[in-house]
Coordinates of C-alpha atoms in Angstrom, one line a residue:
Chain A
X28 CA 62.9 45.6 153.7
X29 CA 61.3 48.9 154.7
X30 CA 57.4 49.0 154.8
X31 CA 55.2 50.8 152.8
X32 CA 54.4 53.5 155.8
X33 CA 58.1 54.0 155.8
X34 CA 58.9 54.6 152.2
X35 CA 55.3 56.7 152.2
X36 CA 56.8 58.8 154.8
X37 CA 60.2 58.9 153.0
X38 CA 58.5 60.4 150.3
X39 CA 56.4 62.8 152.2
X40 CA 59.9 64.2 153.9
X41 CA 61.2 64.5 150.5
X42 CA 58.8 66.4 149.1
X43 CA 58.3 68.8 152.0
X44 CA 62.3 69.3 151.6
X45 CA 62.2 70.0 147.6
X46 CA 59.0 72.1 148.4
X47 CA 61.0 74.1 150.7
X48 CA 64.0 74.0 148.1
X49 CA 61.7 75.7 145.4
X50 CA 60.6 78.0 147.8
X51 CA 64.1 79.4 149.0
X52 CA 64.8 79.9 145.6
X53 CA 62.1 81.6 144.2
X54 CA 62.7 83.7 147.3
X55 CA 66.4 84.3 146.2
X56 CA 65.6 85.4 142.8
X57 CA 62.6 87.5 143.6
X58 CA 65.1 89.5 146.3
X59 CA 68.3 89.4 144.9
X60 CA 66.2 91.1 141.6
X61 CA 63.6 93.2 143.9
X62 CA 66.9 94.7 146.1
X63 CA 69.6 94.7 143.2
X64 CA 67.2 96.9 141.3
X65 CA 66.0 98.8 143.8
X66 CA 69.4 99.8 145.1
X67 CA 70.1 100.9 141.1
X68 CA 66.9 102.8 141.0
X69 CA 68.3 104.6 143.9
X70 CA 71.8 105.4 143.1
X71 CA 70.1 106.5 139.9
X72 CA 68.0 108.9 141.4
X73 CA 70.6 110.3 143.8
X74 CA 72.5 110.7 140.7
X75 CA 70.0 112.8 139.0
X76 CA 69.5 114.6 142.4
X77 CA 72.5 115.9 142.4
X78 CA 72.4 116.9 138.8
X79 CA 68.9 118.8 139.2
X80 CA 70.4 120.6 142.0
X81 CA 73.7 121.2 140.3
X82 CA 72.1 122.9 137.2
X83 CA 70.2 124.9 139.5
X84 CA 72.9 126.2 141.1
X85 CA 74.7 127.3 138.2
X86 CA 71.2 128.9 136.5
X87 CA 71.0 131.0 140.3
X88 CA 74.7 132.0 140.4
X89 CA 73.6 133.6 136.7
X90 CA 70.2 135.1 137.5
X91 CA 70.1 135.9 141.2
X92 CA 73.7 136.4 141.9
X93 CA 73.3 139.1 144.9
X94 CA 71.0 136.1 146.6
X95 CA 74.2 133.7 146.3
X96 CA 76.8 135.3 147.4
X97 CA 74.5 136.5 149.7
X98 CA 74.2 132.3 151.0
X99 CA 77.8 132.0 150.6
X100 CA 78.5 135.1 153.3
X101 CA 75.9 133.2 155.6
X102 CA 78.1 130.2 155.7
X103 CA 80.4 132.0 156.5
X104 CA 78.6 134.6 159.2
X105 CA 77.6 131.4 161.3
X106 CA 80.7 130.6 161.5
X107 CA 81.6 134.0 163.8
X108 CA 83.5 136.1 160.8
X109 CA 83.0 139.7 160.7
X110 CA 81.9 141.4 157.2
X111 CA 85.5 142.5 157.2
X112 CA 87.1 139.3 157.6
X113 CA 85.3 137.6 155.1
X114 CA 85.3 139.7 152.2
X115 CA 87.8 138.7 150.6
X116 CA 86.9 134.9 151.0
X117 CA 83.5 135.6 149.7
X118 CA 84.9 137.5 146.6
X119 CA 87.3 134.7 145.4
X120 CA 84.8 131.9 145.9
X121 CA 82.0 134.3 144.0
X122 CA 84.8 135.4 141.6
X123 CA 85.0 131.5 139.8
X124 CA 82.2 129.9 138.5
X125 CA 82.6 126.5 139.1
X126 CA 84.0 127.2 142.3
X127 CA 81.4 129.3 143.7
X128 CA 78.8 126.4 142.7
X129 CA 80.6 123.6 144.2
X130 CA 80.7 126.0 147.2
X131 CA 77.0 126.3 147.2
X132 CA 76.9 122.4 146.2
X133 CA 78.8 121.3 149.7
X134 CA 78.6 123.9 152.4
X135 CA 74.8 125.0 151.5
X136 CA 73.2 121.8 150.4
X137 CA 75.6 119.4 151.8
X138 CA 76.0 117.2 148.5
X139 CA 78.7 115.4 147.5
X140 CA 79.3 114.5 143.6
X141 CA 78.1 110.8 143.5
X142 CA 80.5 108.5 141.8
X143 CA 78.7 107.6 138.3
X144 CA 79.9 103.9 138.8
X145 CA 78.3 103.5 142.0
X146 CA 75.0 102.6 140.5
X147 CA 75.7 99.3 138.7
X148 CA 77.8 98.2 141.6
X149 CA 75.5 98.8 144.4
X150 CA 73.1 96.8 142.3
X151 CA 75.5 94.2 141.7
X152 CA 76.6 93.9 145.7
X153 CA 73.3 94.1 147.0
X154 CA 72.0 91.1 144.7
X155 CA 74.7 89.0 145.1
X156 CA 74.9 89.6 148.8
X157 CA 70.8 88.5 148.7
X158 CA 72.0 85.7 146.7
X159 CA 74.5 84.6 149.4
X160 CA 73.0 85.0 152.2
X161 CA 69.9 83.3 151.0
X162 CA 72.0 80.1 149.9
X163 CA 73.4 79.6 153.7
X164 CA 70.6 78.5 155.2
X165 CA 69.4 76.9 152.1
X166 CA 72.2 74.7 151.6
X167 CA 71.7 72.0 154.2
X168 CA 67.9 71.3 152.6
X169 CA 69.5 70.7 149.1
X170 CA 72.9 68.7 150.4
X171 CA 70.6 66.7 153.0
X172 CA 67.8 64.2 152.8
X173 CA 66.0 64.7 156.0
X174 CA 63.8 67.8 156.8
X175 CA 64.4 68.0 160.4
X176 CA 68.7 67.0 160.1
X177 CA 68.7 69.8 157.7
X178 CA 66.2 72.0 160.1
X179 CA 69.0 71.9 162.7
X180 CA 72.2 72.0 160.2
X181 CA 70.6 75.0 158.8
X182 CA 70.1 76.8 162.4
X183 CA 73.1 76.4 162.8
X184 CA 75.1 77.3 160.0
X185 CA 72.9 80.5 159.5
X186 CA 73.3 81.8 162.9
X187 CA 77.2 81.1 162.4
X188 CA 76.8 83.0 159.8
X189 CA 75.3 85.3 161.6
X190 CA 77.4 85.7 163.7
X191 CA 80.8 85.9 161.5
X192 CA 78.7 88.6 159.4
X193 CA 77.9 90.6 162.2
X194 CA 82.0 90.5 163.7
X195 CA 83.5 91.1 160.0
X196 CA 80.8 94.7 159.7
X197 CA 81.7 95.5 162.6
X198 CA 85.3 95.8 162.3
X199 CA 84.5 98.3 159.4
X200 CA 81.7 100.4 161.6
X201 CA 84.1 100.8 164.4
X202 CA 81.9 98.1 166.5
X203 CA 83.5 95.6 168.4
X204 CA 83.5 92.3 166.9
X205 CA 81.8 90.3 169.3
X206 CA 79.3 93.1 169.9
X207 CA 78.7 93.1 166.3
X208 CA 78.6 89.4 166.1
X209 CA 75.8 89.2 168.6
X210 CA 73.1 91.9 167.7
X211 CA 73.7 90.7 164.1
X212 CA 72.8 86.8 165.4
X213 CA 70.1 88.5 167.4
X214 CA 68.6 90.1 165.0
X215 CA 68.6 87.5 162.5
X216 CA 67.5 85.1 165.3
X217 CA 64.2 87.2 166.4
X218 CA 63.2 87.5 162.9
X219 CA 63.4 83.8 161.9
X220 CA 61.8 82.8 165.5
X221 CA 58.9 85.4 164.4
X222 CA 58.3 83.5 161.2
X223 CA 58.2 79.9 163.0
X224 CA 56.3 81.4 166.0
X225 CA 53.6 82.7 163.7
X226 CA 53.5 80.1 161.2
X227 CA 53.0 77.4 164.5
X228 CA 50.1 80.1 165.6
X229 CA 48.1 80.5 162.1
X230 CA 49.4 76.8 160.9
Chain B
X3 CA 25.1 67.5 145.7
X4 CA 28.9 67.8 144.5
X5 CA 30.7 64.7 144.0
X6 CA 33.3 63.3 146.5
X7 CA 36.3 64.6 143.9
X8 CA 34.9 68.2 144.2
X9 CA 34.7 68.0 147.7
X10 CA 38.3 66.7 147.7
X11 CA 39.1 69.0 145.6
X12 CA 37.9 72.2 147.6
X13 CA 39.9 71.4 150.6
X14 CA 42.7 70.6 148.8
X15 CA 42.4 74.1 147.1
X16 CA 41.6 75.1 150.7
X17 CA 44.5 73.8 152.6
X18 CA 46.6 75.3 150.0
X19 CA 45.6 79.0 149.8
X20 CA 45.8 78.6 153.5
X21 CA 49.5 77.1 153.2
X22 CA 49.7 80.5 151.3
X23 CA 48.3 82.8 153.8
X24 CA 50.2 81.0 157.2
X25 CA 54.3 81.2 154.9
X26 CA 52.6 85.2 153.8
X27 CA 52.5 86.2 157.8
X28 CA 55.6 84.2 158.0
X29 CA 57.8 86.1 156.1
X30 CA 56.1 89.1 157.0
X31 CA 56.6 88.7 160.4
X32 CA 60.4 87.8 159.8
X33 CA 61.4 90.4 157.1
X34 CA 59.5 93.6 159.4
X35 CA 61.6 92.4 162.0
X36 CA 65.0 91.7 160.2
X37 CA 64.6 94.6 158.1
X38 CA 63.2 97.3 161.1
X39 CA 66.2 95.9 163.3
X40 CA 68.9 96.5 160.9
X41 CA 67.4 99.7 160.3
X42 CA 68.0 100.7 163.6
X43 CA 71.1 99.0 163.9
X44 CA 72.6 101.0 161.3
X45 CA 71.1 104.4 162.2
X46 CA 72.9 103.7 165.5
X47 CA 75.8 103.1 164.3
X48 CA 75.9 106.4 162.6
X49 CA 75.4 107.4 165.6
X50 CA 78.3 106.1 167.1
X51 CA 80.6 106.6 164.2
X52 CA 79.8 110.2 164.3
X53 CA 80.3 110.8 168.0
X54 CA 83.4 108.7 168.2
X55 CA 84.6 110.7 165.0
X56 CA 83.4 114.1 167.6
X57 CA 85.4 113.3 170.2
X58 CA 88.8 112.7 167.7
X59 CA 88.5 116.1 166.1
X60 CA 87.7 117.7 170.1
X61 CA 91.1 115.2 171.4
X62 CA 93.1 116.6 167.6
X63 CA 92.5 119.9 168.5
X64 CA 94.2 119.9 171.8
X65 CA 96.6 117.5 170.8
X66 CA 97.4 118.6 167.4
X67 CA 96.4 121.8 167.1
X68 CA 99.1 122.7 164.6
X69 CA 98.1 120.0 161.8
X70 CA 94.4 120.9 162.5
X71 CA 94.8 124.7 162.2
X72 CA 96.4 123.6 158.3
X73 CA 93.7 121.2 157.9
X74 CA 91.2 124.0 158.2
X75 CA 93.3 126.2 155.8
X76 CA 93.6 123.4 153.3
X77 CA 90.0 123.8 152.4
X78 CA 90.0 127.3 151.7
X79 CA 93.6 126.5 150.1
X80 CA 91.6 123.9 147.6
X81 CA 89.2 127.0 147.2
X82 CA 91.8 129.2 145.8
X83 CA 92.2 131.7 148.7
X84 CA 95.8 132.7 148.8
X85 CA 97.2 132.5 152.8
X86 CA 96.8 136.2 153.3
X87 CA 93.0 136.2 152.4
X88 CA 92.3 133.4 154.2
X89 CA 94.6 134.1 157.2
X90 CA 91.6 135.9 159.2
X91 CA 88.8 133.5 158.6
X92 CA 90.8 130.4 159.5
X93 CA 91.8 132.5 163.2
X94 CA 88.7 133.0 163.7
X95 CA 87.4 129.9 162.9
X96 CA 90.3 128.0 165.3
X97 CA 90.1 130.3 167.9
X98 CA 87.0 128.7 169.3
X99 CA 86.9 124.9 169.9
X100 CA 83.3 124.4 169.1
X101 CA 83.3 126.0 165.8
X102 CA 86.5 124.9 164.9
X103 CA 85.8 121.0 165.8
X104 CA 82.1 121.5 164.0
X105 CA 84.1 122.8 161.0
X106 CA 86.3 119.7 160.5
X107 CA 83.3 117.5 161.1
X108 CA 81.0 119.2 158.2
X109 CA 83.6 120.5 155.7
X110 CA 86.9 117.9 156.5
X111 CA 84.3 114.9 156.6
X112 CA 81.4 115.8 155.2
X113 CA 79.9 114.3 158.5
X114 CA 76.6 116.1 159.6
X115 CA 75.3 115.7 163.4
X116 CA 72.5 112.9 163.3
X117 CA 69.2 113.4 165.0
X118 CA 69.4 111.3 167.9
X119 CA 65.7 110.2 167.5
X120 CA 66.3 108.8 164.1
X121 CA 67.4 105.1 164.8
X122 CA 63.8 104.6 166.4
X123 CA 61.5 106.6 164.0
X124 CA 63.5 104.5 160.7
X125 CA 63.3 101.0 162.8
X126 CA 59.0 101.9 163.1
X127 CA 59.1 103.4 159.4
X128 CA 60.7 100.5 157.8
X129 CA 58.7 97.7 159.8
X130 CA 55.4 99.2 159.1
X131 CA 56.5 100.0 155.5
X132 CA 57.3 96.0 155.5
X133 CA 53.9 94.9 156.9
X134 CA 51.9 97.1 154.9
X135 CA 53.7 95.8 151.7
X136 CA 53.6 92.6 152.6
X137 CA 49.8 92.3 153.2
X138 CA 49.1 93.6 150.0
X139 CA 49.6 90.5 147.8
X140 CA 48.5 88.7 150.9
X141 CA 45.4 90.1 151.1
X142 CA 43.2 88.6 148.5
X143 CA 44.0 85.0 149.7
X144 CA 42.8 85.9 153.4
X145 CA 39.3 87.4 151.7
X146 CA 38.9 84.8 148.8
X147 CA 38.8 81.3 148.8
X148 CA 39.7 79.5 145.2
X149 CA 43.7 79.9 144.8
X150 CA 43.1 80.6 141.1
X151 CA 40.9 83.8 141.4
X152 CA 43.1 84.8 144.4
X153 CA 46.2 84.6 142.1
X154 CA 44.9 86.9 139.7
X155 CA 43.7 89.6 142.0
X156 CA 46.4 89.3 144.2
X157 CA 48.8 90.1 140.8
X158 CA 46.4 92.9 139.9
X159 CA 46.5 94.7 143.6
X160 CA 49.6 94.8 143.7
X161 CA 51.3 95.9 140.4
X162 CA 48.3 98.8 141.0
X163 CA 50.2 99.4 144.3
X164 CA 53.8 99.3 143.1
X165 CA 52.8 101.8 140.3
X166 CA 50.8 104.4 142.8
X167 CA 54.1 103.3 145.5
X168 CA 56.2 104.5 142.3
X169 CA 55.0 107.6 141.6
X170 CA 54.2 109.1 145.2
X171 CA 58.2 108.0 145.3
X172 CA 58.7 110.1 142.1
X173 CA 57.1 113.4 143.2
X174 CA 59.4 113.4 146.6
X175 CA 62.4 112.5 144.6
X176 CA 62.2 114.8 141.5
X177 CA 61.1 111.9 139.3
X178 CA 58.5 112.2 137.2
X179 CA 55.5 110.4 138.4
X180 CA 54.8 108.4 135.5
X181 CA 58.2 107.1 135.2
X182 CA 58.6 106.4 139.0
X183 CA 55.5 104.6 138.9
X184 CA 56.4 102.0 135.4
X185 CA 60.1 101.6 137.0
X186 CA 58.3 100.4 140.3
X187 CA 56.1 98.0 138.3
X188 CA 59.0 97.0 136.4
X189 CA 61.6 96.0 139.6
X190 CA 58.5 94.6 141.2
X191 CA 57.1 92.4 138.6
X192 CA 61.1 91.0 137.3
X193 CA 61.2 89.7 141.2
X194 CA 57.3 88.4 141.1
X195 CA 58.2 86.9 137.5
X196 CA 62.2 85.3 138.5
X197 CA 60.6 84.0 141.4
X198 CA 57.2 82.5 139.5
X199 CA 59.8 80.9 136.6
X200 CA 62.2 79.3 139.0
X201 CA 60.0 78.0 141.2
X202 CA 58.3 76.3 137.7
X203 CA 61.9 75.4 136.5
X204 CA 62.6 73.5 139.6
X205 CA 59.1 72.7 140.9

């Protein structure tokens, strides 16, 4: 039969574990929320951005014409042309509308039409990649009993994690995979051994 | 002289707004990191991408001069220019490697030449950013003792700071200052609220 400082302790550990639980999941649904709609708010306003500037475009073509072909003979002067060469370049970009702005649009101001779509999504990958992420090393406190087991199963897993993350983006961004791998488990390392370095110090 | 409950009481309260304070530096310690490192991560890899992207257009040029020479064209062809108009602005613009190589990289993929200091400046802009946002809901349970009060003021600072965040945010990105400032609030108290509501639900 266990004693009565065993079982106390028992409970103790169990608390501190659905404590931390709770925790990790208020954390998960205040970031995945926080970052998912931030990362809308932000598509949004690129969205309008571009629109703002678009209209504006299309209002100077109308009122200040000699200024915009003008801009669009400058793109075209830096590049080395003569007058001469570019004239007729100039003339059949100036001589459409829509073209002439979306010359103005990419060359001058270096903006691309957003995708209208891309709002919603981002919002939707960026909160469900919060809500992954934060799961991994959660996981081993809610499948596990003990808090310092599930301490060590959870270092683990989440610098594997880590680690995979880092490999898998770096195949996309033209890094190497085990250089990827490694700044992604070092970064994700330094910032967790911050948190338990100052929480030791203050605690 | 208070009763031995109050006293218990008090520390518990104590110990509590301290438990508050010590997890606060934790994860603002662990997010300026995370965050300031993948900022800089990222802006280096920019880096990268566009200089390995550099050197492909400089090897493509030599290599294949042929296809690049129609590459260049295409985008005047998408511009309506017929092959006559366009035949002396595309010989001039091959007929020097530098321009022609920093003509593919702005116009063919929309890639403009990072500033090299960037990956440092975002990593410092982002980690301060972090710490100064952090300590504002943190702050009124380093200066105030009961958790209650603490709560409350700490709720009230910061949706004031999310709103004033919001519309400084507006005026630099064309949104009206007002509006920037209620969306802020908005994101900011969903997360606080999710996060209050789950931890309940589970708690």
């Amino acid at each position: 039969m266990p004693s009565v400082e065993h079982v106390e302790k028992h409970f103790t550990a169990n608390a501190a574990v659905r404590d931390i639980v709770i925790a990790g999941f208020a954390e998960i649904a205040a970031g995945s929320i926080a970052m998912g709609l931030g990362g809308y708010l932000a598509a949004k306003t690129d969205n309008e951005h571009y629109a703002a500037e678009l209209d504006r475009e299309y209002r100077e073509t109308v009122e200040l014409p000699e200024i915009e072909t003008e801009e669009v003979a400058k793109v075209f002067r830096d590049y080395g042309l003569s007058e001469q060469q570019m004239a007729p370049v100039v003339s059949a970009i100036v001589g459409n509308q829509k073209r002439w702005v979306d010359f103005m649009m990419r060359f001058e101001l270096g903006l691309e039409a957003p995708d209208p779509s891309r709002a919603a999504r981002s919002a939707a990958t960026i909160a469900a990649s919060y809500i992954v992420g934060g799961l991994i090393p959660l996981a081993p406190y809610i499948a596990m009993q003990g808090i310092r087991p599930a301490l060590w199963v959870s270092v683990g897993v989440t610098l594997s994690a880590l680690f995979v993350f880092g490999a898998i983006k770096g195949h996309y961004t033209g890094v190497k995979p085990w250089r990827g791998g490694f700044q992604t488990v070092l970064v994700g390392g330094l910032a967790a051994a911050a948190a338990f370095f100052i929480a030791r110090l203050i605690g």
